[in-house]
Amino acid sequence: VSTTLFRAVLNAGLPITERTAHAYRVGFYEQGGSPPGFDATVWPPSVDFKFKNDTKNYILIQNQMIGTTLIFKIYGTSDGRVTTIGKPVVLSQTPPPPDLRQDDPTLPKGTEKEAEHAIWGMNTQFKRTVTRESETIIDEVWRSNFRPWQKVTLVGTKE
């Protein structure tokens, strides 16, 4: 939910006052051609996503579920702002830690089950510029620092 709203607010050209990227890359956020780094997380009570309506009018935020797809639409009176979002840049990548094999007494002996798959860590950034007429009202760079994730294989030990 927070990632979907973050993307809608980015495109609407509203100022974002608080955003935290996920600690790890979330694979389904990158499906359909969406690059890593366009995400936000909320974890009460300390991690939040906040933005400001700096227009002179009310805005309306509507959400809709179509199957398993969540959509946010932001409506308001246009004040002429235009949002430009640059292509994301991968600044660095970090390989995942070595695979971990972990005994599992609930699985039959000789059975193996992948519990977690390996994910590379990554540092990314993208730029967002919001202009109105000839004035730049927002010029910012968003960064995400994703930690690598270790592959974990459960190994059955149950006799």
Coordinates of C-alpha atoms in Angstrom, one line a residue:
V1 CA 0.0 0.0 0.0
S2 CA 2.7 2.5 1.0
T3 CA 4.7 1.8 -2.2
T4 CA 1.6 2.3 -4.4
L5 CA 0.7 5.6 -2.7
F6 CA 4.4 6.7 -2.9
R7 CA 4.4 6.2 -6.6
A8 CA 1.1 8.1 -7.0
V9 CA 2.3 11.1 -4.9
L10 CA 5.6 11.1 -6.9
N11 CA 3.7 11.4 -10.2
A12 CA 1.3 14.0 -8.7
G13 CA 4.2 16.3 -8.0
L14 CA 3.4 16.7 -4.3
P15 CA 6.2 17.2 -1.8
I16 CA 7.1 14.1 0.2
T17 CA 8.2 14.9 3.7
E18 CA 8.9 11.4 5.0
R19 CA 9.8 8.2 3.1
T20 CA 11.8 5.1 4.0
A21 CA 12.7 2.5 1.4
H22 CA 12.4 -1.1 2.2
A23 CA 15.5 -2.7 3.8
Y24 CA 15.5 -5.5 1.2
R25 CA 14.4 -5.5 -2.5
V26 CA 10.9 -6.8 -2.8
G27 CA 10.7 -8.8 -6.0
F28 CA 7.1 -8.2 -6.9
Y29 CA 7.7 -4.4 -6.9
E30 CA 10.1 -5.0 -9.8
Q31 CA 7.7 -7.0 -11.9
G32 CA 6.2 -5.4 -15.0
G33 CA 9.2 -3.3 -15.7
S34 CA 9.2 -1.3 -12.5
P35 CA 12.8 -0.6 -11.4
P36 CA 14.1 -1.0 -7.9
G37 CA 14.1 2.1 -5.7
F38 CA 10.5 3.2 -6.3
D39 CA 9.2 1.9 -3.0
A40 CA 8.2 3.1 0.5
T41 CA 7.6 1.3 3.7
V42 CA 5.5 1.9 6.8
W43 CA 6.3 0.2 10.1
P44 CA 4.4 1.7 13.1
P45 CA 5.2 3.5 15.2
S46 CA 8.4 4.9 13.8
V47 CA 8.6 4.4 10.1
D48 CA 6.0 6.3 8.1
F49 CA 5.2 7.8 4.7
K50 CA 4.1 11.4 4.7
F51 CA 3.4 14.0 2.0
K52 CA 1.9 17.5 1.9
N53 CA -0.8 19.0 -0.2
D54 CA 0.9 22.3 -1.1
T55 CA -1.7 23.2 -3.7
K56 CA -4.3 25.9 -2.8
N57 CA -7.1 23.5 -3.2
Y58 CA -8.3 20.2 -1.7
I59 CA -7.2 16.9 -3.2
L60 CA -9.1 13.6 -3.3
I61 CA -7.3 10.3 -3.0
Q62 CA -9.2 7.3 -4.2
N63 CA -8.0 3.7 -4.1
Q64 CA -9.3 0.8 -6.1
M65 CA -8.6 -3.0 -6.1
I66 CA -8.8 -4.7 -9.5
G67 CA -8.1 -8.4 -8.8
T68 CA -4.9 -8.3 -6.8
T69 CA -3.8 -4.9 -8.2
L70 CA -4.1 -1.8 -6.0
I71 CA -4.5 1.6 -7.7
F72 CA -4.4 5.0 -6.1
K73 CA -5.7 8.0 -8.0
I74 CA -5.1 11.6 -6.8
Y75 CA -7.5 14.2 -8.0
G76 CA -7.3 18.0 -7.6
T77 CA -7.4 21.3 -9.4
S78 CA -4.4 21.7 -11.6
D79 CA -2.0 24.4 -10.7
G80 CA 0.1 23.8 -13.8
R81 CA 2.8 21.7 -12.2
V82 CA 4.6 19.1 -14.3
T83 CA 6.5 16.2 -12.9
T84 CA 9.6 14.7 -14.5
I85 CA 11.0 11.5 -13.0
G86 CA 14.4 10.4 -14.2
K87 CA 15.5 7.0 -15.0
P88 CA 16.8 5.1 -11.9
V89 CA 20.5 4.5 -11.7
V90 CA 22.1 1.5 -9.9
L91 CA 25.1 3.0 -8.0
S92 CA 26.4 -0.3 -6.6
Q93 CA 25.5 -3.9 -6.0
T94 CA 26.4 -6.3 -3.2
P95 CA 26.3 -10.0 -3.6
P96 CA 24.2 -12.0 -1.1
P97 CA 26.0 -13.8 1.8
P98 CA 26.9 -17.4 1.3
D99 CA 24.0 -19.9 1.3
L100 CA 22.9 -21.2 4.6
R101 CA 21.9 -24.8 5.1
Q102 CA 19.8 -25.2 8.3
D103 CA 18.7 -28.5 10.0
D104 CA 14.9 -28.8 10.2
P105 CA 13.5 -31.5 12.5
T106 CA 10.0 -31.2 11.0
L107 CA 11.1 -32.3 7.6
P108 CA 11.8 -36.0 6.7
K109 CA 15.5 -36.9 6.6
G110 CA 16.9 -36.5 3.1
T111 CA 14.4 -33.7 2.2
E112 CA 15.5 -30.2 1.3
K113 CA 13.3 -27.1 1.1
E114 CA 14.3 -23.7 0.0
A115 CA 13.0 -21.3 2.7
E116 CA 14.5 -18.1 1.3
H117 CA 16.2 -17.3 -2.0
A118 CA 19.2 -15.1 -2.5
I119 CA 18.8 -11.5 -3.4
W120 CA 21.5 -9.1 -4.3
G121 CA 21.8 -5.8 -2.4
M122 CA 21.7 -2.6 -4.3
N123 CA 22.1 1.1 -4.0
T124 CA 19.9 3.1 -6.4
Q125 CA 18.8 6.6 -7.0
F126 CA 16.5 8.6 -9.2
K127 CA 15.8 12.3 -9.7
R128 CA 12.4 14.0 -9.5
T129 CA 11.8 17.5 -10.7
V130 CA 8.5 19.4 -10.5
T131 CA 8.0 22.6 -12.4
R132 CA 5.3 25.2 -12.6
E133 CA 5.5 27.5 -15.6
S134 CA 9.2 28.3 -15.6
E135 CA 9.8 27.8 -11.9
T136 CA 11.3 24.6 -10.4
I137 CA 9.4 23.9 -7.2
I138 CA 10.8 20.5 -6.4
D139 CA 14.3 19.2 -7.4
E140 CA 15.3 16.1 -5.5
V141 CA 17.2 12.9 -5.6
W142 CA 15.7 9.7 -4.0
R143 CA 18.1 7.0 -2.8
S144 CA 17.4 3.5 -1.7
N145 CA 20.0 1.2 0.0
F146 CA 18.9 -2.4 -0.1
R147 CA 20.7 -5.0 1.9
P148 CA 21.5 -8.4 0.3
W149 CA 19.5 -11.4 1.4
Q150 CA 20.9 -14.9 2.1
K151 CA 19.6 -18.1 0.5
V152 CA 18.4 -20.5 3.2
T153 CA 17.8 -24.2 2.6
L154 CA 16.1 -26.3 5.2
V155 CA 17.5 -29.8 5.5
G156 CA 15.3 -32.5 7.0
T157 CA 16.5 -34.4 10.0
K158 CA 13.3 -36.2 11.1
E159 CA 13.8 -40.0 11.3

